[in-house]
PDB file of C-alpha atoms in Angstrom:
ATOM      1  CA  MET C   1       0.826  -3.151 -10.209  1.00  0.00           C
ATOM      2  CA  ARG C   2       1.965   0.110  -8.649  1.00  0.00           C
ATOM      3  CA  LYS C   3       5.110   0.331  -6.518  1.00  0.00           C
ATOM      4  CA  ILE C   4       4.798   1.528  -2.789  1.00  0.00           C
ATOM      5  CA  PHE C   5       7.365   2.616  -0.332  1.00  0.00           C
ATOM      6  CA  HIS C   6       7.058   1.518   3.237  1.00  0.00           C
ATOM      7  CA  LEU C   7       8.712   3.593   5.891  1.00  0.00           C
ATOM      8  CA  GLU C   8       9.105   2.342   9.373  1.00  0.00           C
ATOM      9  CA  ILE C   9      10.536   5.086  11.845  1.00  0.00           C
ATOM     10  CA  LYS C  10      12.531   3.186  14.558  1.00  0.00           C
ATOM     11  CA  ALA C  11      12.095   5.850  17.355  1.00  0.00           C
ATOM     12  CA  ASP C  12       8.314   5.365  17.613  1.00  0.00           C
ATOM     13  CA  ASN C  13       7.851   2.196  15.411  1.00  0.00           C
ATOM     14  CA  SER C  14       5.242   4.257  13.149  1.00  0.00           C
ATOM     15  CA  HIS C  15       4.588   3.187   9.772  1.00  0.00           C
ATOM     16  CA  LYS C  16       3.896   4.985   6.616  1.00  0.00           C
ATOM     17  CA  TYR C  17       3.465   4.234   3.023  1.00  0.00           C
ATOM     18  CA  TYR C  18       4.054   6.416   0.083  1.00  0.00           C
ATOM     19  CA  GLY C  19       3.792   6.137  -3.950  1.00  0.00           C
ATOM     20  CA  SER C  20       7.174   7.605  -4.599  1.00  0.00           C
ATOM     21  CA  LEU C  21      10.426   8.497  -2.897  1.00  0.00           C
ATOM     22  CA  SER C  22       9.972  12.136  -3.665  1.00  0.00           C
ATOM     23  CA  ALA C  23       6.763  12.272  -1.256  1.00  0.00           C
ATOM     24  CA  LEU C  24       8.507  10.066   1.338  1.00  0.00           C
ATOM     25  CA  CYS C  25      11.647  12.526   1.499  1.00  0.00           C
ATOM     26  CA  SER C  26       9.628  15.475   1.066  1.00  0.00           C
ATOM     27  CA  GLU C  27       7.373  14.808   4.299  1.00  0.00           C
ATOM     28  CA  ASN C  28      10.300  13.290   6.275  1.00  0.00           C
ATOM     29  CA  PRO C  29      13.516  15.193   5.774  1.00  0.00           C
ATOM     30  CA  ASP C  30      15.333  14.139   8.960  1.00  0.00           C
ATOM     31  CA  LEU C  31      15.689  10.312   7.710  1.00  0.00           C
ATOM     32  CA  GLY C  32      19.799  10.733   7.614  1.00  0.00           C
ATOM     33  CA  ILE C  33      19.502   9.823   3.901  1.00  0.00           C
ATOM     34  CA  SER C  34      19.287  11.903   0.892  1.00  0.00           C
ATOM     35  CA  LYS C  35      16.642  11.422  -2.121  1.00  0.00           C
ATOM     36  CA  PHE C  36      19.563  11.365  -4.301  1.00  0.00           C
ATOM     37  CA  THR C  37      21.126   8.369  -2.570  1.00  0.00           C
ATOM     38  CA  LEU C  38      17.601   6.729  -2.165  1.00  0.00           C
ATOM     39  CA  ASP C  39      17.076   7.092  -5.985  1.00  0.00           C
ATOM     40  CA  ARG C  40      20.414   4.958  -6.712  1.00  0.00           C
ATOM     41  CA  PHE C  41      19.757   2.410  -3.947  1.00  0.00           C
ATOM     42  CA  ASP C  42      18.789  -1.280  -5.163  1.00  0.00           C
ATOM     43  CA  PHE C  43      15.462  -1.989  -3.566  1.00  0.00           C
ATOM     44  CA  ASP C  44      15.149  -5.137  -5.239  1.00  0.00           C
ATOM     45  CA  ALA C  45      18.193  -6.593  -3.533  1.00  0.00           C
ATOM     46  CA  SER C  46      17.533  -5.655   0.117  1.00  0.00           C
ATOM     47  CA  ASN C  47      15.428  -2.791   2.176  1.00  0.00           C
ATOM     48  CA  PHE C  48      17.319   0.278   3.258  1.00  0.00           C
ATOM     49  CA  GLU C  49      18.203   0.451   6.768  1.00  0.00           C
ATOM     50  CA  ASN C  50      20.003   3.096   8.909  1.00  0.00           C
ATOM     51  CA  ALA C  51      19.683   3.970  12.842  1.00  0.00           C
ATOM     52  CA  ILE C  52      16.472   6.105  12.168  1.00  0.00           C
ATOM     53  CA  CYS C  53      14.501   4.239   9.759  1.00  0.00           C
ATOM     54  CA  ILE C  54      13.696   1.216   7.443  1.00  0.00           C
ATOM     55  CA  ILE C  55      12.570   1.793   3.773  1.00  0.00           C
ATOM     56  CA  ARG C  56      11.161  -1.178   1.951  1.00  0.00           C
ATOM     57  CA  LYS C  57       9.837  -1.199  -1.607  1.00  0.00           C
ATOM     58  CA  SER C  58       6.982  -3.382  -2.520  1.00  0.00           C
ATOM     59  CA  VAL C  59       3.940  -3.189  -5.035  1.00  0.00           C
ATOM     60  CA  MET C  60       0.260  -2.478  -4.080  1.00  0.00           C
ATOM     61  CA  LYS C  61      -1.944  -5.139  -5.586  1.00  0.00           C
ATOM     62  CA  THR C  62      -5.389  -4.289  -6.926  1.00  0.00           C
ATOM     63  CA  THR C  63      -8.175  -6.303  -8.393  1.00  0.00           C
ATOM     64  CA  GLY C  64      -7.110  -5.852 -11.899  1.00  0.00           C
ATOM     65  CA  SER C  65      -3.459  -6.921 -10.964  1.00  0.00           C
ATOM     66  CA  VAL C  66      -4.495 -10.432  -9.240  1.00  0.00           C
ATOM     67  CA  GLY C  67      -6.311 -11.576 -12.233  1.00  0.00           C
ATOM     68  CA  LYS C  68     -10.116 -11.933 -12.751  1.00  0.00           C
ATOM     69  CA  LYS C  69     -11.819 -14.359 -10.205  1.00  0.00           C
ATOM     70  CA  LYS C  70     -15.403 -15.514 -10.826  1.00  0.00           C
ATOM     71  CA  ILE C  71     -17.756 -14.314  -8.037  1.00  0.00           C
ATOM     72  CA  LYS C  72     -19.744 -17.252  -7.105  1.00  0.00           C
ATOM     73  CA  LYS C  73     -23.797 -16.217  -6.868  1.00  0.00           C
ATOM     74  CA  THR C  74     -25.263 -17.287  -3.875  1.00  0.00           C
ATOM     75  CA  SER C  75     -28.916 -16.815  -4.617  1.00  0.00           C
ATOM     76  CA  THR C  76     -30.406 -15.876  -8.192  1.00  0.00           C
ATOM     77  CA  ASN C  77     -34.025 -15.472  -6.292  1.00  0.00           C
ATOM     78  CA  VAL C  78     -33.344 -12.229  -4.113  1.00  0.00           C
ATOM     79  CA  LYS C  79     -36.503 -10.012  -3.629  1.00  0.00           C
ATOM     80  CA  SER C  80     -36.272  -6.352  -3.147  1.00  0.00           C
ATOM     81  CA  LYS C  81     -37.357  -4.953   0.176  1.00  0.00           C
ATOM     82  CA  ARG C  82     -38.900  -2.050  -1.947  1.00  0.00           C
ATOM     83  CA  SER C  83     -41.547  -4.524  -3.366  1.00  0.00           C
ATOM     84  CA  GLY C  84     -44.340  -2.631  -1.801  1.00  0.00           C
ATOM     85  CA  SER C  85     -45.033  -5.560   0.829  1.00  0.00           C
ATOM     86  CA  ASN C  86     -43.838  -5.530   4.204  1.00  0.00           C
ATOM     87  CA  GLY C  87     -44.780  -8.842   5.225  1.00  0.00           C
ATOM     88  CA  ALA C  88     -47.618  -7.873   7.740  1.00  0.00           C
TER      89      ALA C  88
END
C-alpha cells in the first residue's frame, strides 16, 4: 500500500493529496511548519494541525492491496455487435 498525505487548507477549505511530504511542502511553502519538523512528526499517533492547515497521513488502497476478489460472470452467451448481422 502506498502512503498518502492529505492537506486541508483551513482558509478556503481546499483539499490536496500528495505522495510525499517533499511534494506537499514544495508546493505549499506557507503552511507555518517546516518539512524538517513534519519529517519527525508522528502521523501514526495523530494528525498535524495548526492555524493554517491540517495534514493527515493515510494509505491509498489499490486492487492489489485489498486482495483478489472473484468477478461474477453475468452472462456467458454474449454476442458481439460486430457479427455482421444488424437484426434487420
